[in-house]
Short mmCIF file of C-alpha atoms and ligand atoms in Angstrom, two decimals:
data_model
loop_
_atom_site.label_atom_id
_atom_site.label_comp_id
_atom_site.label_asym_id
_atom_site.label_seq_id
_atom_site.Cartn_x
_atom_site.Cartn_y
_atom_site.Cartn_z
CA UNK A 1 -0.76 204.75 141.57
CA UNK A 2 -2.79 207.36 140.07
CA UNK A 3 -5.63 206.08 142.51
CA UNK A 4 -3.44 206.77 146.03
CA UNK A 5 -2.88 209.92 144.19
CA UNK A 6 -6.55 211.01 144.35
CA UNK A 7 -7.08 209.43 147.48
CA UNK A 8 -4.67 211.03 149.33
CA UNK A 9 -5.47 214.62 147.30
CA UNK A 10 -9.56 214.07 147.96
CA UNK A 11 -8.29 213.24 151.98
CA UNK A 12 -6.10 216.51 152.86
CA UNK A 13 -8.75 218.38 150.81
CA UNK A 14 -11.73 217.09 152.74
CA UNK A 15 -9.45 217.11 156.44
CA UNK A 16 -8.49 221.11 155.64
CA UNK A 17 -12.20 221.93 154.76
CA UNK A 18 -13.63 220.48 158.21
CA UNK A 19 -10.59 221.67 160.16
CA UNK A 20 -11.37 225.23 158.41
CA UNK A 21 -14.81 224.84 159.43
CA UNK A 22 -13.69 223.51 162.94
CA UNK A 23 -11.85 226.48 163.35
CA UNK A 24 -13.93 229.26 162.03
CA UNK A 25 -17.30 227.48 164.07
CA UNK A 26 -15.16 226.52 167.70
CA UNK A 27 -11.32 227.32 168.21
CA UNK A 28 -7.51 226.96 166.52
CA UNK A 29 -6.97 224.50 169.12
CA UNK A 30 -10.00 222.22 167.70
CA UNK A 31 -9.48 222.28 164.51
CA UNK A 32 -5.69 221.51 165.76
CA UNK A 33 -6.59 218.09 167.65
CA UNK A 34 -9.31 217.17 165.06
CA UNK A 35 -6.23 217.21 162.45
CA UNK A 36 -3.65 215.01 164.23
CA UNK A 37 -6.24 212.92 165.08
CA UNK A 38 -7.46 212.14 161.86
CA UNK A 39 -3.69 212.48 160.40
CA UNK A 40 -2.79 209.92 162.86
CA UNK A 41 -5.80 207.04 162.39
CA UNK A 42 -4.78 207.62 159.15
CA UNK A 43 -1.11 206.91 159.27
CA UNK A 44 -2.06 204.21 161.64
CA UNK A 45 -4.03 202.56 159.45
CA UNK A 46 -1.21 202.58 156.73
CA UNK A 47 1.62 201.18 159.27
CA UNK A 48 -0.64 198.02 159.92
CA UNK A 49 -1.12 197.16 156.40
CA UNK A 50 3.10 198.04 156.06
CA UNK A 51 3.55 195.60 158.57
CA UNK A 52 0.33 192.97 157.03
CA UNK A 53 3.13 193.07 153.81
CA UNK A 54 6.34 192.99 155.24
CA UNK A 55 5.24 189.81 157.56
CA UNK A 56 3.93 188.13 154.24
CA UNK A 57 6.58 188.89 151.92
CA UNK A 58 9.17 187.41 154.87
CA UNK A 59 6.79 183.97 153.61
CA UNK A 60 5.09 184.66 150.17
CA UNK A 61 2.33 181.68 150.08
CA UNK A 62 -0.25 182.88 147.99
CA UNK A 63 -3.16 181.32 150.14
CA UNK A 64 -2.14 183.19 153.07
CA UNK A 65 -2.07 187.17 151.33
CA UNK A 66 -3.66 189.98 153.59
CA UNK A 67 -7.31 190.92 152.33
CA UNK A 68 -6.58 194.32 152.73
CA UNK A 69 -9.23 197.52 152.54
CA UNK A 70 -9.11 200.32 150.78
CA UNK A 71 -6.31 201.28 148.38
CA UNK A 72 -4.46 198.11 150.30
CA UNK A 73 -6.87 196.26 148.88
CA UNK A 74 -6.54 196.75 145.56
CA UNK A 75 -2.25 196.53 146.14
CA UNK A 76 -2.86 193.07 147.60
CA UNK A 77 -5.18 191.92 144.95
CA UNK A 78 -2.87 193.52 142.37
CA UNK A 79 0.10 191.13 144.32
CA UNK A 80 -2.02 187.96 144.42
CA UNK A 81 -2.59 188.16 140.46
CA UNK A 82 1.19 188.94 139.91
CA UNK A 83 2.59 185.94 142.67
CA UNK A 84 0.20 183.90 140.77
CA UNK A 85 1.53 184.49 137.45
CA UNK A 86 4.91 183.96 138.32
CA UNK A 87 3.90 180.63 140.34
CA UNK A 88 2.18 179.08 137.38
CA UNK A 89 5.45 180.08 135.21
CA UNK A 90 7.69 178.44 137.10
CA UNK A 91 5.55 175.27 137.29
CA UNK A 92 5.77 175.76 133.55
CA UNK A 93 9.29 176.28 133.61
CA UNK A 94 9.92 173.16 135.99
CA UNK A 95 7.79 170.77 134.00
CA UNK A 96 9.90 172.08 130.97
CA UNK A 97 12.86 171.56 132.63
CA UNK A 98 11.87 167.98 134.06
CA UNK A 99 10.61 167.21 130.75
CA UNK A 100 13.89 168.46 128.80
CA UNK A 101 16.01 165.99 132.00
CA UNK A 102 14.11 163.25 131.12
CA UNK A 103 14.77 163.31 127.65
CA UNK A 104 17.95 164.41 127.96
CA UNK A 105 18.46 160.90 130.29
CA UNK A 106 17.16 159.27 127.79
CA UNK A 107 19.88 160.14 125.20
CA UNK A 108 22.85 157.77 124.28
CA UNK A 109 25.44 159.96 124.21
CA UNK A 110 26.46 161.96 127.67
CA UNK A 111 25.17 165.00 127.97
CA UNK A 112 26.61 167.82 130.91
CA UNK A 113 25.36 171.48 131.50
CA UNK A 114 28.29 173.64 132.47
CA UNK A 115 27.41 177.02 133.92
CA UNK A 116 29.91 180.25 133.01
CA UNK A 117 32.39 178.82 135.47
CA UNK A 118 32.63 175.26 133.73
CA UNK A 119 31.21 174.17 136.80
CA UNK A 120 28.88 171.66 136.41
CA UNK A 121 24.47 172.19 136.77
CA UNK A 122 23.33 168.81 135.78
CA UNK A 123 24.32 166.23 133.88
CA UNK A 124 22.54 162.79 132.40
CA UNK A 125 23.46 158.64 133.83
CA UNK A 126 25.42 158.10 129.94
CA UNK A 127 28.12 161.18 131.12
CA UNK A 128 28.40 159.61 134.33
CA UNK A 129 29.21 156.55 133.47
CA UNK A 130 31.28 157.90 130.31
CA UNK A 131 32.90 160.76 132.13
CA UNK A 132 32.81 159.09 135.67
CA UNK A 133 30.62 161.79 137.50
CA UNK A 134 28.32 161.65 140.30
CA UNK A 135 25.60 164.19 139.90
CA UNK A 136 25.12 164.17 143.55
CA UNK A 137 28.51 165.10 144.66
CA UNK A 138 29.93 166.40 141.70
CA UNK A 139 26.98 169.32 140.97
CA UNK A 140 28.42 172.64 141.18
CA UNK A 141 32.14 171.49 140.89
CA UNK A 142 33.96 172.66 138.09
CA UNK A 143 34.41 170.30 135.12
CA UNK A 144 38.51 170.76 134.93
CA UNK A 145 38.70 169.13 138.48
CA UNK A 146 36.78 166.30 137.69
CA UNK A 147 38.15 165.59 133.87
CA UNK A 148 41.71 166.17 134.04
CA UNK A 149 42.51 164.54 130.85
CA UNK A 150 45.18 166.84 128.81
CA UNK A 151 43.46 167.23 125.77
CA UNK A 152 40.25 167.88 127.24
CA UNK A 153 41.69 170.70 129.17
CA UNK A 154 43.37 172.42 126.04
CA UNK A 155 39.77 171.97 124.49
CA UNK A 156 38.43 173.41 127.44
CA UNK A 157 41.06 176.44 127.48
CA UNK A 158 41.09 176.96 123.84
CA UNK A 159 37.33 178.18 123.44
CA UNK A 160 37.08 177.16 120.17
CA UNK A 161 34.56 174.49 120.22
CA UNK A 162 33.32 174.24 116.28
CA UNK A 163 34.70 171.28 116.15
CA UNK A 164 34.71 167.68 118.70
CA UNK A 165 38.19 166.19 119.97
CA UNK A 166 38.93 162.48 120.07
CA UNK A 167 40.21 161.36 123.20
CA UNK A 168 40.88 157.59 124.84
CA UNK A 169 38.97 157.41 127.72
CA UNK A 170 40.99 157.59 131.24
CA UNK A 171 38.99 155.30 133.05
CA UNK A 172 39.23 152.38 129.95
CA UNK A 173 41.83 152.55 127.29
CA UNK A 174 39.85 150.52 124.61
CA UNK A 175 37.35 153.11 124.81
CA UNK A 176 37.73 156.07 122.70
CA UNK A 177 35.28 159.40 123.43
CA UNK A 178 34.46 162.25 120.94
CA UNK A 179 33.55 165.76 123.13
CA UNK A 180 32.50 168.45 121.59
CA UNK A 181 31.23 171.46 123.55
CA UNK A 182 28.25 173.77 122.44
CA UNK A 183 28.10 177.08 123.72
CA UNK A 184 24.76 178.20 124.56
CA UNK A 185 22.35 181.20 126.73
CA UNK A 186 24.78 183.22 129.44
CA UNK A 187 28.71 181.46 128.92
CA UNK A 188 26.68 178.09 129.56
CA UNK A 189 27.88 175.28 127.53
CA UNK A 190 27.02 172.22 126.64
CA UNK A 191 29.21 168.92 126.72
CA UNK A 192 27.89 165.83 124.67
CA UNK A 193 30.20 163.09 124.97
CA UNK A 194 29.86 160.08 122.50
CA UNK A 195 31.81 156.37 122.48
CA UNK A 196 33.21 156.45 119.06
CA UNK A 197 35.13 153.45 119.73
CA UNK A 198 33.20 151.09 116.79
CA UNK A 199 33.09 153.68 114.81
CA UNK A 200 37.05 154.07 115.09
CA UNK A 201 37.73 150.53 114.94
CA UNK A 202 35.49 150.19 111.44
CA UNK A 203 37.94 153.39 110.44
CA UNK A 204 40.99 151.53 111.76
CA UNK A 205 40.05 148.80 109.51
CA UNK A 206 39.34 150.35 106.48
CA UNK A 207 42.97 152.41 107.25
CA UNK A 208 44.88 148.94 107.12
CA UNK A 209 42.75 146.92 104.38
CA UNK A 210 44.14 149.72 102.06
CA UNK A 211 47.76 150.04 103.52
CA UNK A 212 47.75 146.53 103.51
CA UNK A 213 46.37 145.54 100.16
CA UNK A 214 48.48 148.51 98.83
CA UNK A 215 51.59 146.83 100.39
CA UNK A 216 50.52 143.51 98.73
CA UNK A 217 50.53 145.16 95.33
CA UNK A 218 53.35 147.14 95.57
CA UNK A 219 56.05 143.81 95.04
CA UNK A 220 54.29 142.09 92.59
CA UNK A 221 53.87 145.36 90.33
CA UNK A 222 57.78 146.33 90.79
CA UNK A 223 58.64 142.88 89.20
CA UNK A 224 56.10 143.51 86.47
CA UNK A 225 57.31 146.76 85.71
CA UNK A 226 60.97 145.64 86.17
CA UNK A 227 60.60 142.65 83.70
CA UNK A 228 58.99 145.23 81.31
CA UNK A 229 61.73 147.46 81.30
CA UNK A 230 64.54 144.74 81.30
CA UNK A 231 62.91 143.38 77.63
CA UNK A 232 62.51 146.59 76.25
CA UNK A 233 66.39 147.17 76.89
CA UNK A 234 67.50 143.91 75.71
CA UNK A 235 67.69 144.17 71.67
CA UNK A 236 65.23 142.08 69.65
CA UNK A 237 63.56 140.75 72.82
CA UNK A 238 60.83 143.03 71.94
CA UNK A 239 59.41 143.09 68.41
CA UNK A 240 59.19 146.35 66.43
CA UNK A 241 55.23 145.34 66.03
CA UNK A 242 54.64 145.31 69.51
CA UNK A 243 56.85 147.77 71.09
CA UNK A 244 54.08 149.98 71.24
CA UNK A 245 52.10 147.47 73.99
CA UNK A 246 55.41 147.52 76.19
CA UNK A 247 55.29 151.07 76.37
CA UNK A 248 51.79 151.02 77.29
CA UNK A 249 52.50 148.34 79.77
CA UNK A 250 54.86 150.18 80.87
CA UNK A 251 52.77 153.48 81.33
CA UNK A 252 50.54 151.45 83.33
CA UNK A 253 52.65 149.57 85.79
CA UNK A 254 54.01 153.50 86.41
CA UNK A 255 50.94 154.67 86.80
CA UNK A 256 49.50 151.96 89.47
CA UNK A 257 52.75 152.47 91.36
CA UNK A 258 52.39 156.23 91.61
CA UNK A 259 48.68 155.44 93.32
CA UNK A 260 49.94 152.75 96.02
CA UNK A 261 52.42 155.26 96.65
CA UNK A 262 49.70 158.13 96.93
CA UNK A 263 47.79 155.46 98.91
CA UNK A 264 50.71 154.34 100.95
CA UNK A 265 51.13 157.95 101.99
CA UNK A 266 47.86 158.83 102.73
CA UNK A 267 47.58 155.63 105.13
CA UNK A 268 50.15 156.34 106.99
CA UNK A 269 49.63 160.29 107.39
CA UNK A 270 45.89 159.28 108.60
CA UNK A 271 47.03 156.43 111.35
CA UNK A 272 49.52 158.36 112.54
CA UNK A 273 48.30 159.65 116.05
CA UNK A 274 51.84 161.31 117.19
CA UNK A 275 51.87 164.96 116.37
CA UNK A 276 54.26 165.86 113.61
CA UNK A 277 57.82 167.36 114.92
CA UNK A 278 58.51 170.37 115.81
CA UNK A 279 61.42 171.29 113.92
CA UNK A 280 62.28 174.58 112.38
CA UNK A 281 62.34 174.42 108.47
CA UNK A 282 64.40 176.71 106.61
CA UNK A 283 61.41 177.68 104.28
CA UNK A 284 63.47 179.59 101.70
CA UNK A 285 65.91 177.02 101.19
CA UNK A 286 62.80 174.61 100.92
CA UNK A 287 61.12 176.69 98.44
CA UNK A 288 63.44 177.30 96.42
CA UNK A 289 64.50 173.67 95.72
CA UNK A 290 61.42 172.69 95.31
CA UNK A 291 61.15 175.67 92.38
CA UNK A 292 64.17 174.00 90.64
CA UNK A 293 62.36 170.55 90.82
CA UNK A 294 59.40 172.08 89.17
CA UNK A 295 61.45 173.94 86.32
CA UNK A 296 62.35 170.20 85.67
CA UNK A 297 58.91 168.94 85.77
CA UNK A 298 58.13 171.70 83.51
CA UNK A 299 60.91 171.76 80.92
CA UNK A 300 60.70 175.15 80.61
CA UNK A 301 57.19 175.45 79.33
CA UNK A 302 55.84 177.54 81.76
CA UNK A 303 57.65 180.93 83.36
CA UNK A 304 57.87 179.97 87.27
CA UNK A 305 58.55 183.16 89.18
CA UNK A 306 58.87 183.12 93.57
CA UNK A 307 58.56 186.09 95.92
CA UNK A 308 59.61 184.74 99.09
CA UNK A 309 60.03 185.82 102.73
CA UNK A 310 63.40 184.60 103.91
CA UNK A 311 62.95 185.43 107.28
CA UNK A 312 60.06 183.33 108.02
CA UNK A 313 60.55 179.68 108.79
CA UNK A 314 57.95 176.97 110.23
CA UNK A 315 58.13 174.91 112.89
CA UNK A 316 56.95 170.78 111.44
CA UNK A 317 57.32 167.75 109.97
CA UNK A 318 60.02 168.70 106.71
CA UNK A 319 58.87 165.71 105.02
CA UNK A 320 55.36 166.15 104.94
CA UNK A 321 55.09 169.69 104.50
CA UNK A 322 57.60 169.30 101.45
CA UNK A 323 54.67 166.94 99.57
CA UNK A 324 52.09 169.34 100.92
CA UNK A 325 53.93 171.96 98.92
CA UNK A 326 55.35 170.14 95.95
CA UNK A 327 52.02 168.88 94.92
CA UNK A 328 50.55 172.34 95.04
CA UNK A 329 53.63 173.29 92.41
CA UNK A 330 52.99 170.25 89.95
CA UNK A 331 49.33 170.90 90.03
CA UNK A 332 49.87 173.97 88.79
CA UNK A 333 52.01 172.41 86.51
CA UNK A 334 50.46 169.97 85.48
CA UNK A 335 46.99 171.90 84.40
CA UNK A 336 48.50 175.28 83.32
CA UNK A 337 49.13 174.40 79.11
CA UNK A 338 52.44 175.79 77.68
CA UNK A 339 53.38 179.03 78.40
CA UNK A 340 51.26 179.70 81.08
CA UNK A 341 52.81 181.30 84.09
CA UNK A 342 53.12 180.73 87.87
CA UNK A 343 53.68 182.20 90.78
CA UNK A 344 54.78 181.08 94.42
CA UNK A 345 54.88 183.21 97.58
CA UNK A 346 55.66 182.74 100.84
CA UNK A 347 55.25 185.44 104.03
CA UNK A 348 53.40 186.66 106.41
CA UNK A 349 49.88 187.59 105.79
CA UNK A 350 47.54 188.53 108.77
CA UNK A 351 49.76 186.68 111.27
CA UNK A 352 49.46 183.70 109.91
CA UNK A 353 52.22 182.32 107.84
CA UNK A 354 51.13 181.51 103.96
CA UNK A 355 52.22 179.30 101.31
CA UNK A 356 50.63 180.04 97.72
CA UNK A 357 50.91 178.70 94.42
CA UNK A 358 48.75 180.92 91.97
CA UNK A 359 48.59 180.12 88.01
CA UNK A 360 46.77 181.27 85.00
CA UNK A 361 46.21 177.57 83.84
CA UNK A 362 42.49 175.73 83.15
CA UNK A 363 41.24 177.04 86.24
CA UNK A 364 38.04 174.82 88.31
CA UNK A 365 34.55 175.43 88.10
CA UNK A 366 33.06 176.61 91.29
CA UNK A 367 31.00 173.58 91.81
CA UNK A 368 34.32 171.20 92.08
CA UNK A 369 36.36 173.53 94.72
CA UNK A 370 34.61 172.26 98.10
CA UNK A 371 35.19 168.51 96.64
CA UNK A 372 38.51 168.68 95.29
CA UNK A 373 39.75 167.28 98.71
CA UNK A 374 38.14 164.37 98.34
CA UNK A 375 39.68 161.08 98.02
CA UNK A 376 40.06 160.13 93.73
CA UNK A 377 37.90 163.40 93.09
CA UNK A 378 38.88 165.01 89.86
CA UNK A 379 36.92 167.69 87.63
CA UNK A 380 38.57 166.46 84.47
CA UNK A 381 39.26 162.12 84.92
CA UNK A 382 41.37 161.91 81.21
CA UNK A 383 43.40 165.60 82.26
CA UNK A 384 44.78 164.15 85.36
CA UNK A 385 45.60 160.71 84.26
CA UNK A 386 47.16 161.93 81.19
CA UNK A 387 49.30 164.40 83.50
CA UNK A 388 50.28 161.18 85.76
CA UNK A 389 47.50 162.23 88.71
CA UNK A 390 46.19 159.62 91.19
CA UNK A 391 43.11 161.91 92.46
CA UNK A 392 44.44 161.53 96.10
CA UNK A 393 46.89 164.53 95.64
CA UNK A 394 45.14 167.62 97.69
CA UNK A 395 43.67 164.80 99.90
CA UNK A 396 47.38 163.70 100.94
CA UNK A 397 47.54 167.80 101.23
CA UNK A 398 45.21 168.50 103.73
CA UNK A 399 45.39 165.82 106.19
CA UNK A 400 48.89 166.97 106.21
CA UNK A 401 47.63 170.48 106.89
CA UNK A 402 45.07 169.44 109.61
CA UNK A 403 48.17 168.05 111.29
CA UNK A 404 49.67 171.22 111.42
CA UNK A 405 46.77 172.97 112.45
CA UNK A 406 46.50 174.96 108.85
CA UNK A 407 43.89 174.87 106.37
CA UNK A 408 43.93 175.26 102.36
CA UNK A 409 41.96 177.97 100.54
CA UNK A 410 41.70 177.77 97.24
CA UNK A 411 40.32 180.21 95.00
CA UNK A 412 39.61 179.17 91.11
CA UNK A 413 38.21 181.04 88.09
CA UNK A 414 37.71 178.62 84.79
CA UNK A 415 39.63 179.43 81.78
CA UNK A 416 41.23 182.15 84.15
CA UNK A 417 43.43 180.75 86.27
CA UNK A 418 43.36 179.02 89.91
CA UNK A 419 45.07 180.20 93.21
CA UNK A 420 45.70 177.39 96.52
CA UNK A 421 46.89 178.49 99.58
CA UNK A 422 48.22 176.54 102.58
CA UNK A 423 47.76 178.73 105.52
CA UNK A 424 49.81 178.07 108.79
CA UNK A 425 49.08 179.57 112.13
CA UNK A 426 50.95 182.38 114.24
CA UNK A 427 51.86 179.36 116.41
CA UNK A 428 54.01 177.52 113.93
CA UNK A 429 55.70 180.34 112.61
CA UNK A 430 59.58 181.44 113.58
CA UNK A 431 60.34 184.90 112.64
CA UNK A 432 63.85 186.26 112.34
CA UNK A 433 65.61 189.07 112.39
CA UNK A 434 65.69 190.66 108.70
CA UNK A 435 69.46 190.61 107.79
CA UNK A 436 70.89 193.86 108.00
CA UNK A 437 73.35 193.37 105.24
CA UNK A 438 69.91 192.31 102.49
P1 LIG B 501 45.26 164.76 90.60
O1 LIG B 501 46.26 163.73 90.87
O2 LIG B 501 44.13 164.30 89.75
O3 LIG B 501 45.85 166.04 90.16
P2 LIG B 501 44.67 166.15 93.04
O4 LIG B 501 44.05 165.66 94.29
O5 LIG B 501 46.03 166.71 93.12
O6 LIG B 501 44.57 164.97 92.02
O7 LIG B 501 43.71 167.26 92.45
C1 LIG B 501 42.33 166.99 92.35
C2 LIG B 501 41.74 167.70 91.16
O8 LIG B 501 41.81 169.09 91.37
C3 LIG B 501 42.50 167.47 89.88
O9 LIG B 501 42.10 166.29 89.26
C4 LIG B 501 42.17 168.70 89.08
O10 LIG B 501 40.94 168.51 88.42
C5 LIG B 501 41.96 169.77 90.12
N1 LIG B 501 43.15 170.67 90.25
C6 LIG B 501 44.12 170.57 91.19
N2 LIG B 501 45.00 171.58 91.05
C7 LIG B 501 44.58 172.31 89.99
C8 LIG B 501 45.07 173.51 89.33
N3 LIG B 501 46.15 174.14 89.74
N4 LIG B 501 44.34 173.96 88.29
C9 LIG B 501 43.23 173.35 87.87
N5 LIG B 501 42.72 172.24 88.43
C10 LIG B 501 43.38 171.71 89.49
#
């Protein structure tokens, strides 16, 4: 730039000088033609080269650039360096690309690029054959059109991709697919699509062996425990000497019933597929029979106070949410020692709808809370047997939750006191009116 500058500057300068000279030595008139003249050759010479550039950049192969002369010169070398550059990246680019397809193709699980429009840019043979596309005719059509399988279009809909859905596949039913989509660059996304279908048979498997084996159990310890019970009414059948062995008997047989129940439960809230209904529960009635069944559990050794929303119901399953609740309340039961206190409270919070059982019992350990969960996990084994736990409590409590799309929080400080939340969303709320006569 700076060099047309000059040139041009050094040019008029060195034109006026002559045509000064032209004048002063001959005539106006001269100096006059000399000008245009050289003005024109000039301008001339700058319209060809326009028109060298405008007929190459109408085809832009780098063997055929104009030479050029002059300050053209240096703009077409300048242009040849640059179209080079770029023409080496995009070989770069392409081979990265080809590269990243092949592997891609070479992948298990489906794989399909999805530009901002869900329409699709490429995808590999396994989502073909999984999803039933055909790259050739399907490139550039949007997913939704091609996929129309309900849950897959919520998914798609929802934007909220952190975690895969589980869906039987339309073109086999014995097949089951897990898709999860991956935002990624511009509104792209990513769709991997695995066949989970082993995997979910091994599951199914495991899901019956302990339903079933559970089931198997549950007759043969009812006699047991019935028998038990029947000789330690009848008078003299059991000897003062041994008395104490029935009871523990007795303890026991109650205690493996509780967990085939708790596994029983648990079974059946995992296989089942259907969503849970969608019936309105009147939450304050709920709540506040469930306090009375806890001032039972704790015979008035702890002081069991409730602040709750009346005008807020939920839309579920009664039975299920009822255990999701009631084991939060003997929990904190159950570790909070005598004369310990707890509190329950139900409202609105943040638009979601929120269930909470706080006490000032044992309290957890931070390293337990992201376990507790967990199938038989317990921070303190003798505590919870001695209480009458199982360990599959807070597990029966949040598959329930996941199948109400809400979530437990729990917050815990040892020796202070712990706090569990069940949090609904704004979807499964009903709010009414407040009463105008409360
Ligand atoms: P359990 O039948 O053993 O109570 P849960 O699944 O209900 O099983 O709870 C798992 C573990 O979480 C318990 O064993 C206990 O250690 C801990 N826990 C649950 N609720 C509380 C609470 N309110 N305070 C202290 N610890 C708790």
């Amino acid at each position: 730039m700076q060099d047309i500058r000059w040139n041009a500057f050094w040019l008029s300068l060195t034109l006026t000088v002559i045509c000064l000279i032209i004048w002063a030595s001959y005539s106006a008139n001269v100096a006059l033609f000399v000008f245009s003249a050289v003005v024109s050759i000039y301008l001339a010479r700058h319209l060809y080269w326009l028109h060298q550039l405008s007929k190459w950049l109408k085809k832009p192969v780098l063997n055929h650039i104009p030479s050029g002369s002059g300050i053209w010169g240096d703009i077409f070398a300048s242009l040849y360096q640059e179209h080079r550059r770029h023409s080496q990246n995009q070989t770069q680019l392409s081979s990265a690309l080809g590269r990243f397809r092949h592997a891609a193709s070479a992948l298990p699980d489906g794989v399909v690029v999805l530009n901002s429009n869900n329409e699709i840019e490429w995808c590999n043979p396994p989502a073909e054959i999984k999803l039933g596309l055909n790259l050739k005719q399907d490139e550039n059509q949007p997913i939704n059109y091609l996929v129309r399988h309900s849950d897959f279009l919520n998914y798609l809909q929802a934007q909220e991709y952190s975690d895969p859905i589980k869906l039987k596949s339309w073109r086999n039913s014995e097949v089951t697919l897990e898709i999860q989509l991956i935002p990624f660059g511009t509104k792209q996304k990513l769709l991997i699509c695995r066949d989970v279908t082993q995997l979910e048979r091994i599951e199914a498997m495991r899901r019956d062996f302990i339903a079933n084996v559970s089931h198997e159990l549950r007759t043969p310890l009812t006699v047991v425990g019935g028998f038990i019970e029947t000789l330690m009414d009848v008078e003299g059948a059991v000897p003062e000497s041994t008395r104490s062995y029935f009871n523990m008997m007795l303890d026991q047989t109650t205690r493996m019933r509780h967990l085939i129940d708790d596994l029983l439960t648990l079974s059946h809230i995992e296989s089942n597929v259907q969503a849970p209904d969608d019936a309105e529960i009147q939450m304050s009635a709920l709540i506040n029979m469930m306090i009375n069944d806890a001032k039972v559990l704790s015979q008035g050794k702890h002081k069991i106070n409730a602040e709750i929303d009346a005008n807020v119901n939920l839309i579920g399953a009664m039975g299920e949410l009822q255990s999701a609740m009631s084991n939060l309340i003997s929990n904190a039961i159950r570790y909070t020692p005598d004369g310990g206190e707890i509190h329950i409270s139900w409202g609105i919070h943040n638009k979601n709808a929120i269930f909470s059982v706080k006490d000032n019992g044992i309290g957890i350990d931070q390293q337990h809370i992201d376990r507790l969960t967990e199938r038989f996990y317990r921070v303190d084994r003798g505590r919870s047997r001695e209480t009458g736990g199982t360990g599959l409590g807070l597990s029966i409590v949040k598959h329930i939750l996941t199948r109400h799309q809400a979530r437990l929080e729990i917050t815990s400080e040892l020796g202070v006191g712990s706090t569990f939340s069940e949090i609904f969303p704004s979807a499964r709320i009903v709010q009414k009116q407040p009463d105008a006569s409360e």
